Amino acid sequence: MAKEVKTIGILTSGGDAPGMNAAIRAVTRTAIAYGKNVKGIRRGYSGLLEEDIIDLSSTDVSDIIQRGGTILYTARSKEFMTPEGQDKGAQICKKHGIDGLVVIGGDGSFRGAGKLAERGINTVGLPGTIDLDIPCTDYTIGFDTAVNTAMEAIDKIRDTSTSHERVSIIEVMGRKAGYIALWCGIANGAEDVLITERYDHNEQRLIDDIVEKRHVGKKHHIIVNAEGIGDSYGLAERIQNTTGIETRATIIGHIQRGGSPTAKDRVYASSMGTLAVDLLAKGASNRVVGYREGKFVDYDIQEALAMTKDVDQFMYTMAKRLSR
Ligand code: ADP
Ligand code: F6P
């Protein structure tokens, strides 16, 4: 029989992402609307093990929907990776009356949520990462804001790149995944986009392309490089030495993780937070919320973790074609 939860905990785990606050607000206010108590667990699983737990009221989540980062802070915890740490985490939840838990993070955080579900805490995961690298969903909280931040930065670099007739390599985040790079490649009209999932390491082809485009009159050459490929400074030096064209590298870095979330991140994160509480209110556990084919959906955690995904080939081919 479905277990009725009375107190819902929320934590954010792994890298922060713009929109996490909108999700925290939605979870808190939906839970209150259902008549549940709400507790915020600060610093992810690490804070859970340290019992860094606070009550959350509706007013505690006022004025946060527009703020980047996470008001609950985030951390990584090695102790929670052990069965002993997970037993302790479940006991602490029980001690504080937390019988339902919303975990906002990536695949690692969902694994942790699965461990708590095995120990009797009803859990629901929400995909929160700028990297878009969670297989069970086409949308992750923070990606839209991060892409827009990177796009604006690349537009600015493009201005100076054109003035100086340079090659510019811009490295964007994404860990091993190339989603931010691919989206920027298209949105910024880059001459080239290098992503881990497709890169052939053929630097000569890259150089021939730069020279060819120079001959047809291109004043700049923007290369968006994914963090998973890296070596942007080395690549810039090799291109400059081989072609004689001034080349600069910029690593955009953590600016992509911050800032006020876009409307899409606010609305989708709010929707996911609301759905998470709807699921807990129905007695569901061990679920992950996703967005697939235009709908918010949910999956069993282990089923979600077993999924794989690849960058969209249509988008990749388009990025290449439109740069010609
Ligand atoms: P993300 O959630 O973004 O994938 P991590 O992989 O760093 O980020 O995971 C965040 C936290 O989730 C870890 O610090 C750890 O506490 C917990 N976690 C990760 N993997 C597991 C696991 N296999 N079992 C239990 N907890 C885990
Ligand atoms: O997962 C989000 C992310 O920003 C990645 O794009 C990047 O590789 C990583 O986190 C950076 O992590 P940290 O903030 O710990 O350096």
Tab-separated table of C-alpha atoms in Angstrom, residues 29-269:
chain	number	residue	atom	x	y	z
A	29	ARG	CA	4.819	25.688	-1.621
A	30	THR	CA	3.208	22.630	-3.249
A	31	ALA	CA	3.986	20.525	-0.173
A	32	ILE	CA	2.481	23.196	2.085
A	33	ALA	CA	-0.608	23.295	-0.143
A	34	TYR	CA	-0.943	19.510	0.460
A	35	GLY	CA	-0.704	20.154	4.229
A	36	LYS	CA	2.816	18.656	4.538
A	37	ASN	CA	5.711	19.931	6.628
A	38	VAL	CA	8.813	20.945	4.687
A	39	LYS	CA	12.469	20.734	5.718
A	40	GLY	CA	15.471	22.001	3.813
A	41	ILE	CA	18.628	19.906	4.077
A	42	ARG	CA	21.637	22.121	3.502
A	43	ARG	CA	24.821	21.056	1.645
A	44	GLY	CA	23.371	17.925	0.008
A	45	TYR	CA	24.073	14.489	1.466
A	46	SER	CA	27.003	15.928	3.366
A	47	GLY	CA	24.661	18.268	5.271
A	48	LEU	CA	22.216	15.397	5.813
A	49	LEU	CA	24.923	13.410	7.620
A	50	GLU	CA	25.743	16.509	9.691
A	51	GLU	CA	22.013	17.078	10.423
A	52	ASP	CA	22.150	20.541	8.858
A	53	ILE	CA	18.369	20.644	8.536
A	54	ILE	CA	16.059	23.669	8.664
A	55	ASP	CA	12.296	24.156	8.580
A	56	LEU	CA	11.019	25.805	5.403
A	57	SER	CA	7.898	27.948	5.330
A	58	SER	CA	6.260	29.631	2.366
A	59	THR	CA	7.949	32.952	3.198
A	60	ASP	CA	11.376	31.283	3.503
A	61	VAL	CA	11.215	30.699	-0.245
A	62	SER	CA	10.027	34.211	-1.128
A	63	ASP	CA	12.238	36.287	-3.397
A	64	ILE	CA	14.342	33.352	-4.653
A	65	ILE	CA	12.769	32.389	-8.001
A	66	GLN	CA	14.932	34.958	-9.798
A	67	ARG	CA	18.185	34.032	-8.038
A	68	GLY	CA	20.886	31.732	-9.409
A	69	GLY	CA	22.684	29.185	-7.225
A	70	THR	CA	20.863	27.299	-4.484
A	71	ILE	CA	19.737	28.732	-1.146
A	72	LEU	CA	20.278	25.245	0.314
A	73	TYR	CA	23.941	25.177	-0.762
A	74	THR	CA	25.364	22.077	-2.389
A	75	ALA	CA	28.193	19.668	-1.713
A	76	ARG	CA	29.603	16.268	-2.553
A	77	SER	CA	29.852	13.583	0.155
A	78	LYS	CA	32.201	10.590	0.101
A	79	GLU	CA	30.748	9.235	3.336
A	80	PHE	CA	27.306	8.960	1.770
A	81	MET	CA	28.746	6.673	-0.939
A	82	THR	CA	29.204	3.935	1.713
A	83	PRO	CA	26.368	1.677	2.986
A	84	GLU	CA	27.131	2.910	6.520
A	85	GLY	CA	26.735	6.531	5.389
A	86	GLN	CA	23.448	5.682	3.662
A	87	ASP	CA	22.138	3.881	6.808
A	88	LYS	CA	23.066	6.941	8.856
A	89	GLY	CA	21.377	9.265	6.313
A	90	ALA	CA	18.133	7.254	6.430
A	91	GLN	CA	18.203	7.211	10.261
A	92	ILE	CA	18.682	10.987	10.359
A	93	CYS	CA	15.738	11.466	7.976
A	94	LYS	CA	13.589	9.295	10.271
A	95	LYS	CA	14.796	11.152	13.375
A	96	HIS	CA	13.644	14.445	11.805
A	97	GLY	CA	10.365	12.932	10.617
A	98	ILE	CA	11.408	13.243	6.946
A	99	ASP	CA	9.521	10.446	5.181
A	100	GLY	CA	9.603	11.994	1.701
A	101	LEU	CA	12.644	13.545	0.012
A	102	VAL	CA	13.210	15.558	-3.174
A	103	VAL	CA	16.799	15.378	-4.436
A	104	ILE	CA	17.833	17.953	-7.046
A	105	GLY	CA	21.039	16.978	-8.834
A	106	GLY	CA	22.532	14.650	-11.406
A	107	ASP	CA	22.898	10.902	-11.851
A	108	GLY	CA	25.191	10.551	-8.805
A	109	SER	CA	22.620	12.298	-6.622
A	110	PHE	CA	19.882	9.998	-8.003
A	111	ARG	CA	21.980	6.947	-7.052
A	112	GLY	CA	22.066	8.341	-3.518
A	113	ALA	CA	18.278	8.881	-3.601
A	114	GLY	CA	17.848	5.253	-4.685
A	115	LYS	CA	19.858	4.128	-1.646
A	116	LEU	CA	17.579	6.108	0.686
A	117	ALA	CA	14.492	4.685	-1.044
A	118	GLU	CA	15.825	1.169	-0.314
A	119	ARG	CA	15.975	2.242	3.330
A	120	GLY	CA	12.334	3.319	3.538
A	121	ILE	CA	12.490	7.034	2.641
A	122	ASN	CA	10.221	7.916	-0.296
A	123	THR	CA	12.421	9.750	-2.786
A	124	VAL	CA	11.999	11.682	-6.040
A	125	GLY	CA	14.918	13.092	-8.062
A	126	LEU	CA	14.839	16.255	-10.195
A	127	PRO	CA	17.455	16.705	-12.952
A	128	GLY	CA	19.577	19.721	-12.023
A	129	THR	CA	22.716	20.381	-14.054
A	130	ILE	CA	23.844	22.866	-16.674
A	131	ASP	CA	25.382	19.992	-18.656
A	132	LEU	CA	22.113	18.432	-19.992
A	133	ASP	CA	23.864	15.078	-19.641
A	134	ILE	CA	21.103	13.163	-17.817
A	135	PRO	CA	19.874	10.437	-20.185
A	136	CYS	CA	16.241	10.164	-19.024
A	137	THR	CA	15.377	13.776	-19.895
A	138	ASP	CA	15.571	16.266	-22.772
A	139	TYR	CA	15.698	19.152	-20.281
A	140	THR	CA	17.760	19.709	-17.138
A	141	ILE	CA	17.378	22.602	-14.714
A	142	GLY	CA	20.014	25.245	-15.542
A	143	PHE	CA	20.948	24.283	-19.090
A	144	ASP	CA	18.914	27.029	-20.746
A	145	THR	CA	20.427	29.773	-18.580
A	146	ALA	CA	23.962	28.420	-19.031
A	147	VAL	CA	23.617	28.271	-22.814
A	148	ASN	CA	22.295	31.825	-22.936
A	149	THR	CA	25.150	33.051	-20.725
A	150	ALA	CA	27.718	31.316	-22.919
A	151	MET	CA	26.021	32.585	-26.092
A	152	GLU	CA	26.154	36.198	-24.886
A	153	ALA	CA	29.835	35.840	-23.963
A	154	ILE	CA	30.656	34.364	-27.368
A	155	ASP	CA	28.796	37.215	-29.141
A	156	LYS	CA	31.084	39.646	-27.322
A	157	ILE	CA	34.213	37.716	-28.201
A	158	ARG	CA	33.065	37.623	-31.807
A	159	ASP	CA	33.040	41.459	-31.954
A	160	THR	CA	36.688	41.744	-30.991
A	161	SER	CA	37.622	38.673	-33.026
A	162	THR	CA	36.205	40.331	-36.164
A	163	SER	CA	37.931	43.666	-35.454
A	164	HIS	CA	41.298	41.947	-35.141
A	165	GLU	CA	40.569	39.342	-37.851
A	166	ARG	CA	41.520	36.594	-35.453
A	167	VAL	CA	40.715	32.985	-34.813
A	168	SER	CA	38.975	32.629	-31.442
A	169	ILE	CA	38.582	29.392	-29.542
A	170	ILE	CA	35.970	29.535	-26.819
A	171	GLU	CA	35.782	26.684	-24.332
A	172	VAL	CA	32.399	26.069	-22.732
A	173	MET	CA	31.437	23.810	-19.830
A	174	GLY	CA	29.637	20.496	-19.998
A	175	ARG	CA	31.991	18.020	-18.328
A	176	LYS	CA	32.174	15.133	-20.857
A	177	ALA	CA	29.026	16.196	-22.713
A	178	GLY	CA	28.918	18.553	-25.710
A	179	TYR	CA	25.382	19.952	-25.380
A	180	ILE	CA	26.342	23.498	-24.347
A	181	ALA	CA	28.992	23.586	-27.092
A	182	LEU	CA	26.614	22.315	-29.756
A	183	TRP	CA	23.858	24.772	-28.847
A	184	CYS	CA	26.335	27.667	-28.822
A	185	GLY	CA	27.817	26.471	-32.103
A	186	ILE	CA	24.386	26.929	-33.680
A	187	ALA	CA	23.227	29.978	-31.684
A	188	ASN	CA	26.472	31.882	-32.242
A	189	GLY	CA	26.891	30.845	-35.855
A	190	ALA	CA	30.334	29.487	-35.073
A	191	GLU	CA	32.661	28.445	-37.872
A	192	ASP	CA	33.388	25.208	-36.029
A	193	VAL	CA	32.144	23.300	-33.007
A	194	LEU	CA	34.170	20.582	-31.324
A	195	ILE	CA	32.274	18.157	-29.127
A	196	THR	CA	33.507	15.087	-27.320
A	197	GLU	CA	30.805	12.882	-28.824
A	198	ARG	CA	31.929	13.544	-32.431
A	199	TYR	CA	35.485	14.954	-32.442
A	200	ASP	CA	37.838	13.054	-34.759
A	201	HIS	CA	41.037	14.776	-33.469
A	202	ASN	CA	41.911	15.734	-37.041
A	203	GLU	CA	43.631	19.064	-36.359
A	204	GLN	CA	44.875	19.348	-39.934
A	205	ARG	CA	41.284	19.386	-41.206
A	206	LEU	CA	40.500	22.135	-38.699
A	207	ILE	CA	43.475	24.180	-39.900
A	208	ASP	CA	42.670	23.639	-43.608
A	209	ASP	CA	39.147	24.857	-42.874
A	210	ILE	CA	40.422	28.032	-41.192
A	211	VAL	CA	42.678	28.812	-44.155
A	212	GLU	CA	39.912	28.078	-46.662
A	213	LYS	CA	37.415	30.330	-44.879
A	214	ARG	CA	40.007	33.106	-44.689
A	215	HIS	CA	40.419	32.828	-48.479
A	216	VAL	CA	36.683	33.246	-49.023
A	217	GLY	CA	36.760	36.431	-46.951
A	218	LYS	CA	35.694	35.460	-43.408
A	219	LYS	CA	36.991	38.063	-40.988
A	220	HIS	CA	36.910	35.884	-37.916
A	221	HIS	CA	36.872	32.192	-37.167
A	222	ILE	CA	34.982	31.171	-34.048
A	223	ILE	CA	35.602	27.679	-32.737
A	224	VAL	CA	33.391	26.574	-29.853
A	225	ASN	CA	35.280	23.883	-27.974
A	226	ALA	CA	33.673	21.588	-25.398
A	227	GLU	CA	35.324	21.261	-21.993
A	228	GLY	CA	35.509	17.486	-22.530
A	229	ILE	CA	38.011	18.093	-25.367
A	230	GLY	CA	39.779	20.916	-23.523
A	231	ASP	CA	43.354	21.989	-24.426
A	232	SER	CA	42.025	25.287	-25.838
A	233	TYR	CA	45.255	27.231	-25.150
A	234	GLY	CA	47.372	24.486	-26.747
A	235	LEU	CA	45.093	24.362	-29.770
A	236	ALA	CA	45.245	28.163	-30.150
A	237	GLU	CA	49.044	28.101	-30.101
A	238	ARG	CA	49.233	25.319	-32.683
A	239	ILE	CA	46.739	27.071	-35.004
A	240	GLN	CA	48.626	30.381	-34.751
A	241	ASN	CA	51.999	28.713	-35.380
A	242	THR	CA	50.731	26.765	-38.382
A	243	THR	CA	48.525	29.380	-40.075
A	244	GLY	CA	50.221	32.615	-39.016
A	245	ILE	CA	46.761	33.966	-38.075
A	246	GLU	CA	46.518	35.520	-34.603
A	247	THR	CA	44.573	33.120	-32.400
A	248	ARG	CA	43.199	33.564	-28.879
A	249	ALA	CA	41.581	31.133	-26.479
A	250	THR	CA	38.976	31.982	-23.825
A	251	ILE	CA	37.687	29.560	-21.225
A	252	ILE	CA	34.324	30.933	-20.129
A	253	GLY	CA	34.252	28.918	-16.889
A	254	HIS	CA	31.983	29.249	-13.877
A	255	ILE	CA	30.154	32.346	-15.131
A	256	GLN	CA	28.033	29.712	-16.943
A	257	ARG	CA	26.864	28.248	-13.634
A	258	GLY	CA	25.541	31.471	-12.139
A	259	GLY	CA	23.122	34.261	-12.904
A	260	SER	CA	19.406	34.828	-12.854
A	261	PRO	CA	17.591	31.865	-14.475
A	262	THR	CA	15.826	32.322	-17.809
A	263	ALA	CA	12.033	32.152	-17.983
A	264	LYS	CA	12.303	28.587	-19.292
A	265	ASP	CA	14.444	27.456	-16.356
A	266	ARG	CA	12.102	29.144	-13.872
A	267	VAL	CA	8.956	27.647	-15.393
A	268	TYR	CA	10.301	24.131	-16.052
A	269	ALA	CA	12.000	23.924	-12.639
